[in-house]
Short mmCIF file of C-alpha atoms in Angstrom, two decimals:
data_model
loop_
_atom_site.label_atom_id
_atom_site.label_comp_id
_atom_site.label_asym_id
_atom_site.label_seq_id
_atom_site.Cartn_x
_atom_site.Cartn_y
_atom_site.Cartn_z
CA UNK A 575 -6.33 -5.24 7.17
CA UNK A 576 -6.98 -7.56 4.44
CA UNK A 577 -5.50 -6.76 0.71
CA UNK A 578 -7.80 -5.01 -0.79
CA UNK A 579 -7.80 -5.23 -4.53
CA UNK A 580 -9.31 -2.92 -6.99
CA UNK A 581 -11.22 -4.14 -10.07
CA UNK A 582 -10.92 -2.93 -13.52
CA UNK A 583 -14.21 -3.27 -15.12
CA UNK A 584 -14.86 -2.07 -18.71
CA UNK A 585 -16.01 1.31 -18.49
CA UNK A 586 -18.36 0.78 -21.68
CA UNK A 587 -19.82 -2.78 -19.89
CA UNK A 588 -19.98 -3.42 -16.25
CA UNK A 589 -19.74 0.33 -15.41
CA UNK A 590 -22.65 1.27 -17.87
CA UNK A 591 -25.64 1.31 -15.63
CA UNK A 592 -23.81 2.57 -13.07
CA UNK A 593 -22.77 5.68 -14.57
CA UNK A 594 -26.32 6.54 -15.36
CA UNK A 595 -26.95 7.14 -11.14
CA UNK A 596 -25.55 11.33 -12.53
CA UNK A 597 -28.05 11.16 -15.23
CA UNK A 598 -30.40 14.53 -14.61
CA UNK A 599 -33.76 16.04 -15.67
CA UNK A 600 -34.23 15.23 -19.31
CA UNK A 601 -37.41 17.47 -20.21
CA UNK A 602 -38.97 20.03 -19.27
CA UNK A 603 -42.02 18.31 -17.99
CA UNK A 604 -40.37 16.53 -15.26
CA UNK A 605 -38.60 19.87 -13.99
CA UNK A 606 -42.22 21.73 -13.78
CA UNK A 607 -43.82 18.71 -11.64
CA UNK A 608 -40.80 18.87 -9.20
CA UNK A 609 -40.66 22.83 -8.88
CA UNK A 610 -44.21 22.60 -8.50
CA UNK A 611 -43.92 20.08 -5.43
CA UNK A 612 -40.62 21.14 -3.97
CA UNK A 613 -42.52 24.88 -3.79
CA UNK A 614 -45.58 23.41 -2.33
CA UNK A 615 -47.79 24.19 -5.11
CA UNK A 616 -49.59 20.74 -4.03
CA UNK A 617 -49.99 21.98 -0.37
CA UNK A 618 -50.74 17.84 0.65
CA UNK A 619 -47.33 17.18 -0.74
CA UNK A 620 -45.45 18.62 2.36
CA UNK A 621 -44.80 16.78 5.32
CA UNK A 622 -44.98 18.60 8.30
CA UNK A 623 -41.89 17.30 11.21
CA UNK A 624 -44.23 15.73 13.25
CA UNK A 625 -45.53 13.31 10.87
CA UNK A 626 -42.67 11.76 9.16
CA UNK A 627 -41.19 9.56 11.71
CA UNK A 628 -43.17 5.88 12.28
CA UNK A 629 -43.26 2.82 14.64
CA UNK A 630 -39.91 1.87 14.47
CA UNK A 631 -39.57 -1.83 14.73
CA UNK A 632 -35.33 -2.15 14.57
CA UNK A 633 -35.50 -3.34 18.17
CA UNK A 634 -37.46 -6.81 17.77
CA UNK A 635 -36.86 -6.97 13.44
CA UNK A 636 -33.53 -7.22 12.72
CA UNK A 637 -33.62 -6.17 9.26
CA UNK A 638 -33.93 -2.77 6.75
CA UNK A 639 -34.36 -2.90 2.96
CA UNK A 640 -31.62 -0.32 0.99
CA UNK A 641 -32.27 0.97 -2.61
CA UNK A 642 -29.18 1.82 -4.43
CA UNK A 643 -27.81 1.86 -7.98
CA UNK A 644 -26.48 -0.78 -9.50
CA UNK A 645 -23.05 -1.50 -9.34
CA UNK A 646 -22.21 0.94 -6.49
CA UNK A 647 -21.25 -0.98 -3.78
CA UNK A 648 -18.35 -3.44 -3.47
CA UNK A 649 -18.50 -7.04 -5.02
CA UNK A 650 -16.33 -10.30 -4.65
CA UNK A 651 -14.36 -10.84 -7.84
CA UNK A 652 -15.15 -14.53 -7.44
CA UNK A 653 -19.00 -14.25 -6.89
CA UNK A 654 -20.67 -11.51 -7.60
CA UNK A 655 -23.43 -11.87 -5.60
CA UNK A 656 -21.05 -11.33 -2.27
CA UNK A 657 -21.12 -8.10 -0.98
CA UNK A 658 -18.01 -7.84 1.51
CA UNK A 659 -18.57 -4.72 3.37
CA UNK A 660 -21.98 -5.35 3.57
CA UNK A 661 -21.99 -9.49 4.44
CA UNK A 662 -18.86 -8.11 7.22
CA UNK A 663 -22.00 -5.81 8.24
CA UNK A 664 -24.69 -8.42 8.53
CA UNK A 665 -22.65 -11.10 10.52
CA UNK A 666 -21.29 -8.47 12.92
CA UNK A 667 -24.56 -7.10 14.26
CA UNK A 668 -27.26 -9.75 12.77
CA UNK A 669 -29.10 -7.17 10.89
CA UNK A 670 -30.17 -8.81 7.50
CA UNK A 671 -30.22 -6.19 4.66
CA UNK A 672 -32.04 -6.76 1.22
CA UNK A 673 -30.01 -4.73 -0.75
CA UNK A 674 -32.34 -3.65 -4.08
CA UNK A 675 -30.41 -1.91 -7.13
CA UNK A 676 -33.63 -0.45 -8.38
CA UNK A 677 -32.42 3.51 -8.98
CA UNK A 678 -31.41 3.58 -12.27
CA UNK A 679 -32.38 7.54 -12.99
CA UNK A 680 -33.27 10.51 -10.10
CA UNK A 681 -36.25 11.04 -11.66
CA UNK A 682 -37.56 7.70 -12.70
CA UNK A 683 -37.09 7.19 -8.70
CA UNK A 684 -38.93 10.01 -8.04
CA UNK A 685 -41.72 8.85 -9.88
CA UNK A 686 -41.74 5.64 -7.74
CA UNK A 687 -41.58 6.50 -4.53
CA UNK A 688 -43.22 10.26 -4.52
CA UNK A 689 -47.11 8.49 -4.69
CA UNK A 690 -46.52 7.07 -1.23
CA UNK A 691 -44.48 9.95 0.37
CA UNK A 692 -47.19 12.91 -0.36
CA UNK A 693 -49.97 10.71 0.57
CA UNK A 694 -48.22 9.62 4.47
CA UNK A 695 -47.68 6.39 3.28
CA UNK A 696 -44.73 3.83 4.02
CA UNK A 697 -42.44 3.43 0.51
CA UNK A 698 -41.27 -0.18 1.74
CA UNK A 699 -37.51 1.16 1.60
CA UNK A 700 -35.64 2.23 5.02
CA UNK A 701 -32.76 3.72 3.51
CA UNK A 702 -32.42 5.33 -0.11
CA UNK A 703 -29.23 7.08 -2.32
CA UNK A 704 -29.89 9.25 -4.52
CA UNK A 705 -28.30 12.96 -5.97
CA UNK A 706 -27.84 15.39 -3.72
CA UNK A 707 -29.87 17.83 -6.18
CA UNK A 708 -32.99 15.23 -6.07
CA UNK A 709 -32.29 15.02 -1.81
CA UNK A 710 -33.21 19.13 -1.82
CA UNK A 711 -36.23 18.34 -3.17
CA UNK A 712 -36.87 15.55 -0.59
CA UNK A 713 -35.72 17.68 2.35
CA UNK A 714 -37.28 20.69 1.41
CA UNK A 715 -40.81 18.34 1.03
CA UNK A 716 -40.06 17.18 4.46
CA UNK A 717 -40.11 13.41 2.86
CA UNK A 718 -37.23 12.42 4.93
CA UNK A 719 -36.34 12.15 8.54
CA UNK A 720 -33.40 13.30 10.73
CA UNK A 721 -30.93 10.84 11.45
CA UNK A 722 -30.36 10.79 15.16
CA UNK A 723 -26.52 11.18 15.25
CA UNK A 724 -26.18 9.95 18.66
CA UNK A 725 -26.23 6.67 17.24
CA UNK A 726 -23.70 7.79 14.52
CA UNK A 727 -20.22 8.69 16.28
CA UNK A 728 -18.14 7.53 12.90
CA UNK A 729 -20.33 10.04 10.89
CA UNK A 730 -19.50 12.96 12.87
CA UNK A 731 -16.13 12.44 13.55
CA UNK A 732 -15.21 11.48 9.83
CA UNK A 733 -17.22 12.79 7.27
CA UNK A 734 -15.10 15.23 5.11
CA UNK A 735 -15.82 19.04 5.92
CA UNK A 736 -16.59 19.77 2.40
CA UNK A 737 -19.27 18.15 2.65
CA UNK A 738 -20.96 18.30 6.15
CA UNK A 739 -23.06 21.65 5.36
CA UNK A 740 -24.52 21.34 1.63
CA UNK A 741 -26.80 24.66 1.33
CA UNK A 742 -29.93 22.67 1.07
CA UNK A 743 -29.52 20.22 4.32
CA UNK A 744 -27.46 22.58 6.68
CA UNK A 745 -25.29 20.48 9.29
CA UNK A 746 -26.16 17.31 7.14
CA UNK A 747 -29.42 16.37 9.14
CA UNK A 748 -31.11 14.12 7.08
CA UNK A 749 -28.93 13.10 4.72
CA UNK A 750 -25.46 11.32 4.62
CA UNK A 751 -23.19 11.43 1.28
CA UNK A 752 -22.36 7.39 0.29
CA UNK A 753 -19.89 8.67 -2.00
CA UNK A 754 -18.76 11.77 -3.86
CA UNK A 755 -17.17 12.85 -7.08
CA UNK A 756 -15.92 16.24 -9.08
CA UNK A 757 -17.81 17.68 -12.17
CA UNK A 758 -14.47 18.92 -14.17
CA UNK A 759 -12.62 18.48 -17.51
CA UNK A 760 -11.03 15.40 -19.32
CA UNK A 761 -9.43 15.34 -22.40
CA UNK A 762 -6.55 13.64 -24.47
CA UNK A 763 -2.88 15.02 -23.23
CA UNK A 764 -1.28 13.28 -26.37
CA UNK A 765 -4.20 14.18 -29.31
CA UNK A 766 -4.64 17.71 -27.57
CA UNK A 767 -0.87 18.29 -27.52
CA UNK A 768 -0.84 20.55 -24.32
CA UNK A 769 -2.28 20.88 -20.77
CA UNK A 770 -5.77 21.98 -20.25
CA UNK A 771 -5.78 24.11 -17.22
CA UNK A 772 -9.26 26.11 -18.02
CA UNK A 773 -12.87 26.11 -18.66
CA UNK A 774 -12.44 28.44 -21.99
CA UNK A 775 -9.29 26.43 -23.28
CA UNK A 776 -12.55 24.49 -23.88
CA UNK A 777 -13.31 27.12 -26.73
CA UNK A 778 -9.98 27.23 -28.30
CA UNK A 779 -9.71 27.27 -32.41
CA UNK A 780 -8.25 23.43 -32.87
CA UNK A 781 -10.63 21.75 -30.60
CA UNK A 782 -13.65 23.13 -32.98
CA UNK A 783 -16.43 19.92 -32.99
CA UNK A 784 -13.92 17.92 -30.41
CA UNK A 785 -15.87 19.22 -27.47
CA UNK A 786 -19.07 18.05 -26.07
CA UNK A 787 -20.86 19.69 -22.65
CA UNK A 788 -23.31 17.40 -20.62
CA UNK A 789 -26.51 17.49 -21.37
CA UNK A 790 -28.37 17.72 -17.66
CA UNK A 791 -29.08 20.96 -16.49
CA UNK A 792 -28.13 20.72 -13.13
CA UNK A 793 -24.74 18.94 -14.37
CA UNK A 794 -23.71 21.14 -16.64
CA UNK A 795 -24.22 24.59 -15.61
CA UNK A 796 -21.72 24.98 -12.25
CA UNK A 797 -18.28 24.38 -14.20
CA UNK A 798 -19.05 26.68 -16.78
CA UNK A 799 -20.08 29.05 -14.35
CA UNK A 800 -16.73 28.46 -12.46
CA UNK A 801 -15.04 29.22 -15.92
CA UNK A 802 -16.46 32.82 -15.20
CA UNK A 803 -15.21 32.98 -12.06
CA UNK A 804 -18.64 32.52 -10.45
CA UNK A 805 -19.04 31.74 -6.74
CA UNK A 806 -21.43 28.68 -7.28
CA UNK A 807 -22.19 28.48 -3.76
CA UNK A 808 -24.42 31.39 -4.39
CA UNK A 809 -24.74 32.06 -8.01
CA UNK A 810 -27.57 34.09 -9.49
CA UNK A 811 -30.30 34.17 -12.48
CA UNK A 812 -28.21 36.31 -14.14
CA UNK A 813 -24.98 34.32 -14.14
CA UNK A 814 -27.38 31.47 -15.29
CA UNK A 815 -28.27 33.13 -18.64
CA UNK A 816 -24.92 34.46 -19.12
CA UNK A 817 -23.68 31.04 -19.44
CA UNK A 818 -26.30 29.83 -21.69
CA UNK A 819 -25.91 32.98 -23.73
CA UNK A 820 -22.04 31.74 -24.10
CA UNK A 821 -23.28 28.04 -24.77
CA UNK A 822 -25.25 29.02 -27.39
CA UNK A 823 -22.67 30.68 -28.94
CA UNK A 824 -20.35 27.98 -28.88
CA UNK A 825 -23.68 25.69 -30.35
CA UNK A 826 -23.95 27.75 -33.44
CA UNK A 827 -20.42 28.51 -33.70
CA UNK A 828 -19.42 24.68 -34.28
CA UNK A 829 -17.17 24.58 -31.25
CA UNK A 830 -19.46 21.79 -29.14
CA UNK A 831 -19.82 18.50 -30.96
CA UNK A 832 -23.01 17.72 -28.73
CA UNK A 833 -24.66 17.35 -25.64
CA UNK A 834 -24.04 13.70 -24.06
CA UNK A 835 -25.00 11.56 -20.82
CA UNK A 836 -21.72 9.38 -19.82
CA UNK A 837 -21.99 8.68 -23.62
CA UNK A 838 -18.52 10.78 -23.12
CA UNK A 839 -17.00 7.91 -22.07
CA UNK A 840 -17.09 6.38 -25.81
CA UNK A 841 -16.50 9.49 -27.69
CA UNK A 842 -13.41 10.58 -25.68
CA UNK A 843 -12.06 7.10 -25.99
CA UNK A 844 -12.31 7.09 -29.74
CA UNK A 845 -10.55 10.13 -30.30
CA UNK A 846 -13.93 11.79 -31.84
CA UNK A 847 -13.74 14.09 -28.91
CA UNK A 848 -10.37 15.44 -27.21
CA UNK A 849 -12.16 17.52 -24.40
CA UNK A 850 -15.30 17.98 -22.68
CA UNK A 851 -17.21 17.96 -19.21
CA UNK A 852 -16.63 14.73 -17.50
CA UNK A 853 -16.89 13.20 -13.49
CA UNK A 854 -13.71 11.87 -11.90
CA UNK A 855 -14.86 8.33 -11.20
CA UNK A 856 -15.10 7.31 -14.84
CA UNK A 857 -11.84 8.85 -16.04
CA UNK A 858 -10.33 6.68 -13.30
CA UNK A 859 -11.66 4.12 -15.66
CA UNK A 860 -10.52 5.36 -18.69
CA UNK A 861 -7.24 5.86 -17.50
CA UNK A 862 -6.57 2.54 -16.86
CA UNK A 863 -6.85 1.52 -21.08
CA UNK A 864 -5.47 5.05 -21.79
CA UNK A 865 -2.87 6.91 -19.82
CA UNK A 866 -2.85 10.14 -22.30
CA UNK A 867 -6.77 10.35 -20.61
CA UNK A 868 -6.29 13.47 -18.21
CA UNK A 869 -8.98 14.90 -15.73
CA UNK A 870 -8.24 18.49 -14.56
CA UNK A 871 -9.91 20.42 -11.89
CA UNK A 872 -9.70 23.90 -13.87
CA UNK A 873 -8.00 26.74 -12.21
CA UNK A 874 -11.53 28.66 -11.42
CA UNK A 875 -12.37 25.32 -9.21
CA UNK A 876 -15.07 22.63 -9.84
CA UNK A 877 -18.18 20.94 -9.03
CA UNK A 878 -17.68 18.55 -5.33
CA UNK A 879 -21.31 16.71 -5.64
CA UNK A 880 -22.01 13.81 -4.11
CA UNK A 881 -24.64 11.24 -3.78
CA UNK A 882 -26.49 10.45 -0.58
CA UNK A 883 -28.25 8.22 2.11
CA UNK A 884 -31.38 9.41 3.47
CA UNK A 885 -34.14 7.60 5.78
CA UNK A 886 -37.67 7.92 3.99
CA UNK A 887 -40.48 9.19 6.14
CA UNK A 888 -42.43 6.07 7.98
CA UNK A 889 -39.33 3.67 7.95
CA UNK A 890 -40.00 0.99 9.88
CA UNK A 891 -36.48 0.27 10.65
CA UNK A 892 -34.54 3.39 11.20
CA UNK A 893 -32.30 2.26 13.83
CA UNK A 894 -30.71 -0.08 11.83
CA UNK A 895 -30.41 2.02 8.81
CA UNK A 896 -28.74 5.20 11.17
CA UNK A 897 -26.48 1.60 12.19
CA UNK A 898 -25.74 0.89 8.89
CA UNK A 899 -25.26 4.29 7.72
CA UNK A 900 -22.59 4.74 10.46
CA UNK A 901 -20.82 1.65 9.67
CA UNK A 902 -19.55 2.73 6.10
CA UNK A 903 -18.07 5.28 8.23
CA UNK A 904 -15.67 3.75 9.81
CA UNK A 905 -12.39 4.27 7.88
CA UNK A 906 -11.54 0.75 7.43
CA UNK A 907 -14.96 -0.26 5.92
CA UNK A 908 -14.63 3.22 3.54
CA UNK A 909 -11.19 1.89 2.17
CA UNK A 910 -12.72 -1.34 0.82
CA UNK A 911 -15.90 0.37 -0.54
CA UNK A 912 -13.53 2.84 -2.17
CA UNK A 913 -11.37 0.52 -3.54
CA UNK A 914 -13.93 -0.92 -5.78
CA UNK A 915 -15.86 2.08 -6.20
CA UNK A 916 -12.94 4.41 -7.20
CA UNK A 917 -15.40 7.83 -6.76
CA UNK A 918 -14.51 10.49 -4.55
CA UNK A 919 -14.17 8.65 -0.68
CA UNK A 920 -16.15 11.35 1.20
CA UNK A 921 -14.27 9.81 4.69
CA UNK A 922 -10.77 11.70 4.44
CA UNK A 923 -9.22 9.05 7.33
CA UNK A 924 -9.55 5.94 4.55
CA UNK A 925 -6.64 7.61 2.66
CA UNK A 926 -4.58 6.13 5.50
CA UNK A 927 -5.69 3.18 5.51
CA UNK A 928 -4.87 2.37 2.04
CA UNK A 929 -1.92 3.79 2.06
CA UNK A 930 -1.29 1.10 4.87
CA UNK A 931 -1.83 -1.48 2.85
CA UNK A 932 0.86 -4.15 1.48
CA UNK A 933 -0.98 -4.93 -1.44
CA UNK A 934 0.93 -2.12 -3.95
CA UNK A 935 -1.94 -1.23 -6.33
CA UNK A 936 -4.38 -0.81 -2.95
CA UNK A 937 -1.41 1.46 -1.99
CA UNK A 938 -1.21 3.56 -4.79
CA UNK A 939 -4.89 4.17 -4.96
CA UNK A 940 -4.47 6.56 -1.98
CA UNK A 941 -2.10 8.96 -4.05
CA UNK A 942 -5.12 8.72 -6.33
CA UNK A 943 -6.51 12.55 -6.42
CA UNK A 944 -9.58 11.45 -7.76
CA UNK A 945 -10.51 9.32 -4.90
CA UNK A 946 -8.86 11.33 -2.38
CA UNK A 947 -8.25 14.73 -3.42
CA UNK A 948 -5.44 17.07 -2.90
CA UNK A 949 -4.80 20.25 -0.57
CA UNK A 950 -4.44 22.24 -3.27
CA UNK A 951 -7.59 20.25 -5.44
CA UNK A 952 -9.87 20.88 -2.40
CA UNK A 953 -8.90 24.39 -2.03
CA UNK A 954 -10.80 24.50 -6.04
CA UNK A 955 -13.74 22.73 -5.36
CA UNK A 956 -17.35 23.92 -3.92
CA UNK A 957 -20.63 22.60 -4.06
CA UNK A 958 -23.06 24.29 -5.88
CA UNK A 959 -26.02 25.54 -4.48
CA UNK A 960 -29.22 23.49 -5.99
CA UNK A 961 -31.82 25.04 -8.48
CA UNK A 962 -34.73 26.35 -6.41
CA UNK A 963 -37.89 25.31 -7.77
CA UNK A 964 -39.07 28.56 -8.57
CA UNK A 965 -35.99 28.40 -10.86
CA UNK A 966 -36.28 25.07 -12.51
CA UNK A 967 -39.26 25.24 -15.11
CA UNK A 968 -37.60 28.43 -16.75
CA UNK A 969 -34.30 27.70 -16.26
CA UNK A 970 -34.84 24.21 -17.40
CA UNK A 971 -37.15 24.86 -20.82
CA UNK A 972 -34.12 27.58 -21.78
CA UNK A 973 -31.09 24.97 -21.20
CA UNK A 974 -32.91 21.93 -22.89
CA UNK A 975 -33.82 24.36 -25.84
CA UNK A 976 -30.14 25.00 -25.74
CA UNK A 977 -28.75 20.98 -25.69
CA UNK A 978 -31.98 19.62 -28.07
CA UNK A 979 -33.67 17.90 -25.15
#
């Protein structure tokens, strides 16, 4: 295989925009429209089975359109405008992909595409990433289509078991996870002068102000709910407010600095802040300018989320996306992506592959835990079930009252 070398961009710079792709709900507002669709309350927003799939034209067009974030996909660290996983993918089966970073927010998405998907209309796009909490909301609207997984044999024989069943897309149907990552803790080993092994040495007496929680809702909440030993895969309303009861404690208390976005990133760097909520793919970042930088899965387990591909309803080229979709798959292609990418590889067999490799630093990166997890990491993670929408609007107005959003 060739070397494959990972980049070290500046997690304040070239990794800004695309650390806002886990940016959440921000008001209240947004969280009532999208209850109010994902529970049908506009009946013409729902897309019955039979009327999501179109003419597909991948036979005699050679081509699909992909919307993704920006800097989530690999780059050539001589021209950025090269793609290599994805030029590899164009030459090999002369499928021409304009690749669009337009998602810069779940919602702000949402916003774009959701006119044309409630009113059986094509959204341009044949193959979309996006949170797994804003895919429920797709899949429950019946806005996207089955993959046919015929046509996929390196999806079902190497996507990672912990994620092939999320609650809200049983079996992984309709969607496909382009990469993962773990909601857990990072903090300073050296300022902090001790391991942090638990949510509630979050709360301890010298790390008063030096803490700050994230401020989305649906980031937030499953960690701390871990931290009470909480079975997120099927939490309740009342384990909901019993963290946010706790949180507000800790607000009036002192204890939490703030509420943040990947605005972390900067605080934990300066030393203002020597613990708080964090995702694994940036403290691979910060790690590389600080070594004292830690990232623990607690004890009580963490948050496995992931991001994912999904087909929009009236594609026009669906047979090349499933193609494309299935080539990222293949273990070889999912090294290089993860090289660069350095989030959570959700194909397990790319571990090997690395570890293959003569270059040393592409070698180490498969020891990497935060790229390819542990037996004894795994064993602590779960994905959380998603906020129904009957949930959102009050769960939503009570944790933004809570954070000042």
């Amino acid at each position: 295989m060739p070397v494959i070398r990972r980049t070290s961009p500046s997690p304040a710079t070239n990794r800004a925009a695309a650390l806002s792709r886990r940016s959440l709900l921000r008001a209240v507002g947004g969280g009532a429209a999208l209850g109010a669709l994902a529970g049908c309350g506009v009946p013409a927003a729902y897309v019955a089975p039979g009327d999501r799939a179109g003419a597909d034209l991948s036979a005699r067009d050679r081509r699909l359109t992909w919307a993704n974030w920006p800097l989530y996909i690999d780059t050539d660290d001589e021209d950025s405008t090269k793609r290599p996983t994805l030029d590899a993918f164009e030459k090999s089966t002369g499928i021409s992909v304009d690749y669009v970073e337009e998602i810069n927010d779940n919602d702000e998405f949402f916003g774009k595409i959701s006119p044309s998907l409630m009113n059986h209309q094509q959204t341009g796009r044949d193959l979309i990433v996006i949170s797994d909490w804003m895919c429920a909301r797709f899949v429950r609207l019946g806005w996207v289509q089955e993959m046919d997984r015929s046509r996929q044999p390196n999806v079902t024989k190497y996507l990672d078991p912990l994620l092939s069943s999320p609650a809200f897309d049983p079996g992984r149907k309709s969607t496909v996870p382009w990469q993962s990552g773990i909601t857990g803790i990072a903090y300073n080993r050296r300022k902090v002068g001790r391991e942090i092994r638990h949510v509630s040495d979050l709360w301890a007496d010298d790390l008063k102000g030096r803490v700050t929680l994230l401020s989305g809702l649906d980031e937030a909440f499953a960690l701390l709910m871990q931290g009470n030993g909480v079975d997120i895969t099927k939490w309740t309303a009342d384990d909901f407010h019993q963290v946010c009861d706790q949180v507000e404690k800790y607000v009036h208390s002192g204890q939490i600095r703030r509420f943040t976005g990947n605005d972390y990133i900067k605080d934990l760097s300066s030393g203002d802040v020597l613990a708080c909520q964090a995702y694994s793919g940036d403290v691979i970042q910060l790690q590389a300018d600080d070594p004292d930088i830690r990232f623990v899965v607690p004890e009580e387990g963490a948050e496995l989320w992931a991001e994912s591909l999904m087909i929009p309803n009236l594609a026009r080229h669906k047979a090349n996306a499933e193609e494309l979709v299935d080539y990222y798959y293949q273990p070889e292609v999912a090294a290089e992506l993860a090289a660069w990418v350095n989030y959570v590889c959700p194909v397990p067999a790319a571990q090997d592959v690395l570890a293959s490799s003569k270059d040393e630093d592409t070698a180490a990166l498969a020891e990497d835990p935060l790229i390819f997890p542990d037996s004894t990491m795994r064993k602590r993670l779960a994905i959380a079930r998603d906020i129904e929408s009957t949930e959102r609007t009050e769960f939503a107005k009570r944790w933004n009252a809570i954070a000042g959003l």
